[in-house]
Amino acid sequence: MGVDLSPIVEKHEITLESLAGKKVAIDAYNVLYQFLASIRQPDGTPLMDFSGNITSHLSGLLYRTERIVENGIKPVYVFDGTPPAFKEKTIEERRKAKEEAKEKWEKALALEEEGAKTYAQATSKLTEEMIAESKELLSAMGIPYIQAPGEGEAQAACIAKKGQVYASASQDFDSLLFGSPLLIRNLSITGKRKLPRKDQYVIVYPEQVFLKELLEKNEINQEQLIALGILIGTDFNEGVKGVGPKTALKIVKEQKEFEKILEFVSEKYKHEFEPYIMDVFEYFLNPPCVDAQPKWSAPDEERIVEILVKRHDFSEERVRNAVEKMVKGMEERGSQEKISKWF
């Protein structure tokens, strides 16, 4: 879920076309969970092949990546590695929440209640098999991926800081705490989106958030931003009750240093920080990451057909059309050069 920085960040709407020619590191788990949650039947049942295997993630990966590439963007997907030990509590809480949502979904289906899909979306689970097949599909599409040593968002932020990609892309703001100079949101959900109410839609546009602008506007530095996130609550620690983004901003500006911030908050709000809170701070400041030089290649159409059509019963016509659009996007957006030059 990530840290909520919405009240203190400036979000700038852009178009997909404005990102043409740019390399963007995408938080793979973030988008795959989006696909698993949103690509479902009206009753909440995920997309499946004839054998009952869930394919929502593959459908989303193909068609959303096709649209991204069609607009000239060069995506590289970053997969999570081993989570830090202090994330175990959050992982367990999420597991329990999924179990509760599954019970509510099954009950809503049995009673034929409206809103069953909402419960179903909260049950999404990304398995090792799904992850492996997502990587296989990306390779067939000629799209690079990186296996992060730790958090995917940390790795994406790392290569963005090094200039190996233009920006990191995620719905969460955690990338900013990890130091990504530029965060792009809504990249995988851009377009016309249906609202929960019948026949109501909203147009979603990509958004840019600049780290430098965030820090300068709020008159804080990177370490204070991390402290602010910790006070609100992250995937690694509980937030302080009664402290939202604006209150947290006031505290970090007044107290300045992390140790003093902890001392002040502990006393005023009677909050007991986790014993590993300094490790959380250090993890955001210096996360583990690997050097990467992502390379793109031409899509292997027959391999894509093998994975999606022959193995998972996708429409061959639609799959081939998607590949054709990808190739066309590479040719047309690659500075009017041949497809090989695009790579």
PDB file of N, CA, C and O in Angstrom, residues 45-100:
ATOM      1  N   THR A  45     -14.842 -13.001 -10.206  1.00  0.00           N
ATOM      2  CA  THR A  45     -13.989 -14.107 -10.600  1.00  0.00           C
ATOM      3  C   THR A  45     -12.883 -13.613 -11.529  1.00  0.00           C
ATOM      4  O   THR A  45     -13.162 -12.904 -12.494  1.00  0.00           O
ATOM      5  N   PRO A  46     -11.627 -13.949 -11.252  1.00  0.00           N
ATOM      6  CA  PRO A  46     -10.536 -13.477 -12.120  1.00  0.00           C
ATOM      7  C   PRO A  46     -10.598 -14.129 -13.495  1.00  0.00           C
ATOM      8  O   PRO A  46     -11.245 -15.168 -13.681  1.00  0.00           O
ATOM      9  N   LEU A  47      -9.929 -13.529 -14.451  1.00  0.00           N
ATOM     10  CA  LEU A  47      -9.838 -14.086 -15.796  1.00  0.00           C
ATOM     11  C   LEU A  47      -9.093 -15.411 -15.717  1.00  0.00           C
ATOM     12  O   LEU A  47      -8.061 -15.510 -15.056  1.00  0.00           O
ATOM     13  N   MET A  48      -9.634 -16.448 -16.373  1.00  0.00           N
ATOM     14  CA  MET A  48      -9.011 -17.772 -16.334  1.00  0.00           C
ATOM     15  C   MET A  48      -8.990 -18.406 -17.718  1.00  0.00           C
ATOM     16  O   MET A  48      -9.775 -18.049 -18.592  1.00  0.00           O
ATOM     17  N   ASP A  49      -8.075 -19.378 -17.889  1.00  0.00           N
ATOM     18  CA  ASP A  49      -8.091 -20.166 -19.120  1.00  0.00           C
ATOM     19  C   ASP A  49      -9.046 -21.336 -18.930  1.00  0.00           C
ATOM     20  O   ASP A  49      -9.682 -21.481 -17.875  1.00  0.00           O
ATOM     21  N   PHE A  50      -9.157 -22.197 -19.946  1.00  0.00           N
ATOM     22  CA  PHE A  50     -10.112 -23.308 -19.890  1.00  0.00           C
ATOM     23  C   PHE A  50      -9.763 -24.343 -18.826  1.00  0.00           C
ATOM     24  O   PHE A  50     -10.613 -25.143 -18.429  1.00  0.00           O
ATOM     25  N   SER A  51      -8.519 -24.307 -18.354  1.00  0.00           N
ATOM     26  CA  SER A  51      -8.089 -25.252 -17.318  1.00  0.00           C
ATOM     27  C   SER A  51      -8.251 -24.687 -15.912  1.00  0.00           C
ATOM     28  O   SER A  51      -7.905 -25.342 -14.934  1.00  0.00           O
ATOM     29  N   GLY A  52      -8.733 -23.445 -15.807  1.00  0.00           N
ATOM     30  CA  GLY A  52      -8.937 -22.832 -14.506  1.00  0.00           C
ATOM     31  C   GLY A  52      -7.737 -22.078 -13.969  1.00  0.00           C
ATOM     32  O   GLY A  52      -7.734 -21.655 -12.807  1.00  0.00           O
ATOM     33  N   ASN A  53      -6.711 -21.887 -14.785  1.00  0.00           N
ATOM     34  CA  ASN A  53      -5.539 -21.114 -14.361  1.00  0.00           C
ATOM     35  C   ASN A  53      -5.816 -19.620 -14.504  1.00  0.00           C
ATOM     36  O   ASN A  53      -6.316 -19.172 -15.543  1.00  0.00           O
ATOM     37  N   ILE A  54      -5.489 -18.850 -13.489  1.00  0.00           N
ATOM     38  CA  ILE A  54      -5.700 -17.399 -13.530  1.00  0.00           C
ATOM     39  C   ILE A  54      -4.763 -16.761 -14.554  1.00  0.00           C
ATOM     40  O   ILE A  54      -3.572 -17.054 -14.589  1.00  0.00           O
ATOM     41  N   THR A  55      -5.345 -15.885 -15.385  1.00  0.00           N
ATOM     42  CA  THR A  55      -4.552 -15.242 -16.448  1.00  0.00           C
ATOM     43  C   THR A  55      -4.714 -13.718 -16.458  1.00  0.00           C
ATOM     44  O   THR A  55      -4.256 -13.057 -17.392  1.00  0.00           O
ATOM     45  N   SER A  56      -5.330 -13.157 -15.433  1.00  0.00           N
ATOM     46  CA  SER A  56      -5.537 -11.700 -15.377  1.00  0.00           C
ATOM     47  C   SER A  56      -4.218 -10.949 -15.491  1.00  0.00           C
ATOM     48  O   SER A  56      -4.119  -9.914 -16.170  1.00  0.00           O
ATOM     49  N   HIS A  57      -3.188 -11.460 -14.808  1.00  0.00           N
ATOM     50  CA  HIS A  57      -1.890 -10.780 -14.810  1.00  0.00           C
ATOM     51  C   HIS A  57      -1.251 -10.792 -16.196  1.00  0.00           C
ATOM     52  O   HIS A  57      -0.634  -9.810 -16.609  1.00  0.00           O
ATOM     53  N   LEU A  58      -1.419 -11.894 -16.930  1.00  0.00           N
ATOM     54  CA  LEU A  58      -0.839 -11.998 -18.266  1.00  0.00           C
ATOM     55  C   LEU A  58      -1.578 -11.105 -19.257  1.00  0.00           C
ATOM     56  O   LEU A  58      -0.962 -10.471 -20.119  1.00  0.00           O
ATOM     57  N   SER A  59      -2.892 -11.052 -19.115  1.00  0.00           N
ATOM     58  CA  SER A  59      -3.695 -10.189 -19.980  1.00  0.00           C
ATOM     59  C   SER A  59      -3.300  -8.730 -19.782  1.00  0.00           C
ATOM     60  O   SER A  59      -3.059  -7.991 -20.744  1.00  0.00           O
ATOM     61  N   GLY A  60      -3.209  -8.313 -18.528  1.00  0.00           N
ATOM     62  CA  GLY A  60      -2.827  -6.937 -18.234  1.00  0.00           C
ATOM     63  C   GLY A  60      -1.431  -6.625 -18.717  1.00  0.00           C
ATOM     64  O   GLY A  60      -1.174  -5.557 -19.296  1.00  0.00           O
ATOM     65  N   LEU A  61      -0.516  -7.570 -18.503  1.00  0.00           N
ATOM     66  CA  LEU A  61       0.878  -7.360 -18.888  1.00  0.00           C
ATOM     67  C   LEU A  61       1.010  -7.183 -20.399  1.00  0.00           C
ATOM     68  O   LEU A  61       1.744  -6.313 -20.878  1.00  0.00           O
ATOM     69  N   LEU A  62       0.285  -7.996 -21.163  1.00  0.00           N
ATOM     70  CA  LEU A  62       0.353  -7.888 -22.620  1.00  0.00           C
ATOM     71  C   LEU A  62      -0.238  -6.577 -23.122  1.00  0.00           C
ATOM     72  O   LEU A  62       0.434  -5.801 -23.810  1.00  0.00           O
ATOM     73  N   TYR A  63      -1.490  -6.329 -22.765  1.00  0.00           N
ATOM     74  CA  TYR A  63      -2.200  -5.206 -23.380  1.00  0.00           C
ATOM     75  C   TYR A  63      -1.776  -3.845 -22.832  1.00  0.00           C
ATOM     76  O   TYR A  63      -1.755  -2.859 -23.568  1.00  0.00           O
ATOM     77  N   ARG A  64      -1.417  -3.768 -21.550  1.00  0.00           N
ATOM     78  CA  ARG A  64      -0.954  -2.476 -21.023  1.00  0.00           C
ATOM     79  C   ARG A  64       0.462  -2.176 -21.517  1.00  0.00           C
ATOM     80  O   ARG A  64       0.793  -1.042 -21.846  1.00  0.00           O
ATOM     81  N   THR A  65       1.306  -3.211 -21.575  1.00  0.00           N
ATOM     82  CA  THR A  65       2.658  -3.006 -22.106  1.00  0.00           C
ATOM     83  C   THR A  65       2.589  -2.626 -23.582  1.00  0.00           C
ATOM     84  O   THR A  65       3.351  -1.774 -24.048  1.00  0.00           O
ATOM     85  N   GLU A  66       1.678  -3.272 -24.297  1.00  0.00           N
ATOM     86  CA  GLU A  66       1.490  -2.927 -25.718  1.00  0.00           C
ATOM     87  C   GLU A  66       1.172  -1.450 -25.877  1.00  0.00           C
ATOM     88  O   GLU A  66       1.738  -0.760 -26.721  1.00  0.00           O
ATOM     89  N   ARG A  67       0.283  -0.936 -25.004  1.00  0.00           N
ATOM     90  CA  ARG A  67      -0.087   0.473 -25.127  1.00  0.00           C
ATOM     91  C   ARG A  67       1.084   1.392 -24.764  1.00  0.00           C
ATOM     92  O   ARG A  67       1.298   2.431 -25.384  1.00  0.00           O
ATOM     93  N   ILE A  68       1.843   0.996 -23.745  1.00  0.00           N
ATOM     94  CA  ILE A  68       3.002   1.787 -23.334  1.00  0.00           C
ATOM     95  C   ILE A  68       4.020   1.860 -24.474  1.00  0.00           C
ATOM     96  O   ILE A  68       4.508   2.930 -24.838  1.00  0.00           O
ATOM     97  N   VAL A  69       4.341   0.700 -25.055  1.00  0.00           N
ATOM     98  CA  VAL A  69       5.319   0.643 -26.139  1.00  0.00           C
ATOM     99  C   VAL A  69       4.789   1.329 -27.396  1.00  0.00           C
ATOM    100  O   VAL A  69       5.539   1.974 -28.130  1.00  0.00           O
ATOM    101  N   GLU A  70       3.498   1.179 -27.634  1.00  0.00           N
ATOM    102  CA  GLU A  70       2.874   1.812 -28.800  1.00  0.00           C
ATOM    103  C   GLU A  70       3.061   3.327 -28.775  1.00  0.00           C
ATOM    104  O   GLU A  70       3.131   3.985 -29.815  1.00  0.00           O
ATOM    105  N   ASN A  71       3.184   3.880 -27.562  1.00  0.00           N
ATOM    106  CA  ASN A  71       3.404   5.315 -27.406  1.00  0.00           C
ATOM    107  C   ASN A  71       4.884   5.685 -27.335  1.00  0.00           C
ATOM    108  O   ASN A  71       5.224   6.810 -26.978  1.00  0.00           O
ATOM    109  N   GLY A  72       5.740   4.727 -27.659  1.00  0.00           N
ATOM    110  CA  GLY A  72       7.163   5.021 -27.750  1.00  0.00           C
ATOM    111  C   GLY A  72       7.931   4.934 -26.451  1.00  0.00           C
ATOM    112  O   GLY A  72       9.123   5.255 -26.407  1.00  0.00           O
ATOM    113  N   ILE A  73       7.282   4.498 -25.372  1.00  0.00           N
ATOM    114  CA  ILE A  73       7.936   4.395 -24.072  1.00  0.00           C
ATOM    115  C   ILE A  73       8.695   3.060 -23.997  1.00  0.00           C
ATOM    116  O   ILE A  73       8.219   2.046 -24.494  1.00  0.00           O
ATOM    117  N   LYS A  74       9.857   3.074 -23.370  1.00  0.00           N
ATOM    118  CA  LYS A  74      10.674   1.864 -23.241  1.00  0.00           C
ATOM    119  C   LYS A  74      10.626   1.379 -21.783  1.00  0.00           C
ATOM    120  O   LYS A  74      11.398   1.855 -20.944  1.00  0.00           O
ATOM    121  N   PRO A  75       9.713   0.455 -21.476  1.00  0.00           N
ATOM    122  CA  PRO A  75       9.568   0.007 -20.091  1.00  0.00           C
ATOM    123  C   PRO A  75      10.588  -1.055 -19.693  1.00  0.00           C
ATOM    124  O   PRO A  75      11.023  -1.865 -20.517  1.00  0.00           O
ATOM    125  N   VAL A  76      10.966  -1.037 -18.433  1.00  0.00           N
ATOM    126  CA  VAL A  76      11.734  -2.123 -17.844  1.00  0.00           C
ATOM    127  C   VAL A  76      11.044  -2.441 -16.519  1.00  0.00           C
ATOM    128  O   VAL A  76      10.796  -1.556 -15.704  1.00  0.00           O
ATOM    129  N   TYR A  77      10.655  -3.698 -16.334  1.00  0.00           N
ATOM    130  CA  TYR A  77       9.920  -4.098 -15.135  1.00  0.00           C
ATOM    131  C   TYR A  77      10.899  -4.551 -14.048  1.00  0.00           C
ATOM    132  O   TYR A  77      11.854  -5.275 -14.327  1.00  0.00           O
ATOM    133  N   VAL A  78      10.633  -4.116 -12.832  1.00  0.00           N
ATOM    134  CA  VAL A  78      11.506  -4.446 -11.709  1.00  0.00           C
ATOM    135  C   VAL A  78      10.737  -5.305 -10.712  1.00  0.00           C
ATOM    136  O   VAL A  78       9.706  -4.883 -10.173  1.00  0.00           O
ATOM    137  N   PHE A  79      11.233  -6.515 -10.467  1.00  0.00           N
ATOM    138  CA  PHE A  79      10.574  -7.475  -9.578  1.00  0.00           C
ATOM    139  C   PHE A  79      11.198  -7.461  -8.188  1.00  0.00           C
ATOM    140  O   PHE A  79      12.416  -7.342  -8.051  1.00  0.00           O
ATOM    141  N   ASP A  80      10.353  -7.608  -7.187  1.00  0.00           N
ATOM    142  CA  ASP A  80      10.822  -7.672  -5.802  1.00  0.00           C
ATOM    143  C   ASP A  80      11.731  -8.875  -5.584  1.00  0.00           C
ATOM    144  O   ASP A  80      11.525  -9.950  -6.168  1.00  0.00           O
ATOM    145  N   GLY A  81      12.700  -8.689  -4.705  1.00  0.00           N
ATOM    146  CA  GLY A  81      13.545  -9.787  -4.278  1.00  0.00           C
ATOM    147  C   GLY A  81      13.153 -10.196  -2.865  1.00  0.00           C
ATOM    148  O   GLY A  81      11.966 -10.251  -2.538  1.00  0.00           O
ATOM    149  N   THR A  82      14.134 -10.421  -2.023  1.00  0.00           N
ATOM    150  CA  THR A  82      13.866 -10.819  -0.638  1.00  0.00           C
ATOM    151  C   THR A  82      13.487  -9.590   0.191  1.00  0.00           C
ATOM    152  O   THR A  82      14.261  -8.627   0.258  1.00  0.00           O
ATOM    153  N   PRO A  83      12.317  -9.602   0.821  1.00  0.00           N
ATOM    154  CA  PRO A  83      11.924  -8.439   1.627  1.00  0.00           C
ATOM    155  C   PRO A  83      12.761  -8.359   2.898  1.00  0.00           C
ATOM    156  O   PRO A  83      13.235  -9.387   3.401  1.00  0.00           O
ATOM    157  N   PRO A  84      12.957  -7.160   3.432  1.00  0.00           N
ATOM    158  CA  PRO A  84      13.703  -7.041   4.689  1.00  0.00           C
ATOM    159  C   PRO A  84      12.921  -7.724   5.816  1.00  0.00           C
ATOM    160  O   PRO A  84      11.687  -7.826   5.765  1.00  0.00           O
ATOM    161  N   ALA A  85      13.633  -8.191   6.809  1.00  0.00           N
ATOM    162  CA  ALA A  85      13.004  -8.926   7.912  1.00  0.00           C
ATOM    163  C   ALA A  85      11.908  -8.114   8.589  1.00  0.00           C
ATOM    164  O   ALA A  85      10.886  -8.668   9.032  1.00  0.00           O
ATOM    165  N   PHE A  86      12.085  -6.788   8.651  1.00  0.00           N
ATOM    166  CA  PHE A  86      11.101  -5.982   9.360  1.00  0.00           C
ATOM    167  C   PHE A  86       9.805  -5.746   8.555  1.00  0.00           C
ATOM    168  O   PHE A  86       8.939  -5.014   9.005  1.00  0.00           O
ATOM    169  N   LYS A  87       9.677  -6.400   7.393  1.00  0.00           N
ATOM    170  CA  LYS A  87       8.428  -6.316   6.636  1.00  0.00           C
ATOM    171  C   LYS A  87       7.509  -7.502   6.934  1.00  0.00           C
ATOM    172  O   LYS A  87       6.379  -7.570   6.468  1.00  0.00           O
ATOM    173  N   GLU A  88       7.999  -8.433   7.721  1.00  0.00           N
ATOM    174  CA  GLU A  88       7.245  -9.660   7.998  1.00  0.00           C
ATOM    175  C   GLU A  88       5.866  -9.375   8.587  1.00  0.00           C
ATOM    176  O   GLU A  88       4.875 -10.021   8.233  1.00  0.00           O
ATOM    177  N   LYS A  89       5.784  -8.395   9.487  1.00  0.00           N
ATOM    178  CA  LYS A  89       4.510  -8.075  10.117  1.00  0.00           C
ATOM    179  C   LYS A  89       3.489  -7.608   9.084  1.00  0.00           C
ATOM    180  O   LYS A  89       2.331  -8.036   9.087  1.00  0.00           O
ATOM    181  N   THR A  90       3.928  -6.749   8.165  1.00  0.00           N
ATOM    182  CA  THR A  90       3.036  -6.244   7.121  1.00  0.00           C
ATOM    183  C   THR A  90       2.579  -7.373   6.212  1.00  0.00           C
ATOM    184  O   THR A  90       1.403  -7.446   5.837  1.00  0.00           O
ATOM    185  N   ILE A  91       3.488  -8.265   5.844  1.00  0.00           N
ATOM    186  CA  ILE A  91       3.153  -9.398   4.981  1.00  0.00           C
ATOM    187  C   ILE A  91       2.107 -10.286   5.638  1.00  0.00           C
ATOM    188  O   ILE A  91       1.143 -10.723   5.000  1.00  0.00           O
ATOM    189  N   GLU A  92       2.253 -10.535   6.930  1.00  0.00           N
ATOM    190  CA  GLU A  92       1.296 -11.362   7.662  1.00  0.00           C
ATOM    191  C   GLU A  92      -0.060 -10.676   7.746  1.00  0.00           C
ATOM    192  O   GLU A  92      -1.111 -11.318   7.588  1.00  0.00           O
ATOM    193  N   GLU A  93      -0.064  -9.371   7.982  1.00  0.00           N
ATOM    194  CA  GLU A  93      -1.324  -8.625   8.050  1.00  0.00           C
ATOM    195  C   GLU A  93      -2.057  -8.653   6.709  1.00  0.00           C
ATOM    196  O   GLU A  93      -3.280  -8.778   6.664  1.00  0.00           O
ATOM    197  N   ARG A  94      -1.306  -8.557   5.638  1.00  0.00           N
ATOM    198  CA  ARG A  94      -1.915  -8.606   4.307  1.00  0.00           C
ATOM    199  C   ARG A  94      -2.491  -9.979   4.011  1.00  0.00           C
ATOM    200  O   ARG A  94      -3.553 -10.110   3.394  1.00  0.00           O
ATOM    201  N   ARG A  95      -1.786 -11.022   4.473  1.00  0.00           N
ATOM    202  CA  ARG A  95      -2.279 -12.388   4.267  1.00  0.00           C
ATOM    203  C   ARG A  95      -3.613 -12.591   4.970  1.00  0.00           C
ATOM    204  O   ARG A  95      -4.564 -13.150   4.404  1.00  0.00           O
ATOM    205  N   LYS A  96      -3.709 -12.111   6.203  1.00  0.00           N
ATOM    206  CA  LYS A  96      -4.954 -12.242   6.962  1.00  0.00           C
ATOM    207  C   LYS A  96      -6.077 -11.434   6.321  1.00  0.00           C
ATOM    208  O   LYS A  96      -7.231 -11.867   6.273  1.00  0.00           O
ATOM    209  N   ALA A  97      -5.743 -10.248   5.821  1.00  0.00           N
ATOM    210  CA  ALA A  97      -6.744  -9.394   5.178  1.00  0.00           C
ATOM    211  C   ALA A  97      -7.307 -10.072   3.926  1.00  0.00           C
ATOM    212  O   ALA A  97      -8.512  -9.976   3.642  1.00  0.00           O
ATOM    213  N   LYS A  98      -6.456 -10.781   3.184  1.00  0.00           N
ATOM    214  CA  LYS A  98      -6.907 -11.494   1.991  1.00  0.00           C
ATOM    215  C   LYS A  98      -7.849 -12.637   2.364  1.00  0.00           C
ATOM    216  O   LYS A  98      -8.841 -12.890   1.672  1.00  0.00           O
ATOM    217  N   GLU A  99      -7.534 -13.319   3.446  1.00  0.00           N
ATOM    218  CA  GLU A  99      -8.391 -14.419   3.899  1.00  0.00           C
ATOM    219  C   GLU A  99      -9.763 -13.899   4.306  1.00  0.00           C
ATOM    220  O   GLU A  99     -10.800 -14.501   3.982  1.00  0.00           O
ATOM    221  N   GLU A 100      -9.781 -12.775   5.023  1.00  0.00           N
ATOM    222  CA  GLU A 100     -11.058 -12.180   5.432  1.00  0.00           C
ATOM    223  C   GLU A 100     -11.856 -11.711   4.228  1.00  0.00           C
ATOM    224  O   GLU A 100     -13.080 -11.893   4.169  1.00  0.00           O
TER     225      GLU A 100
END
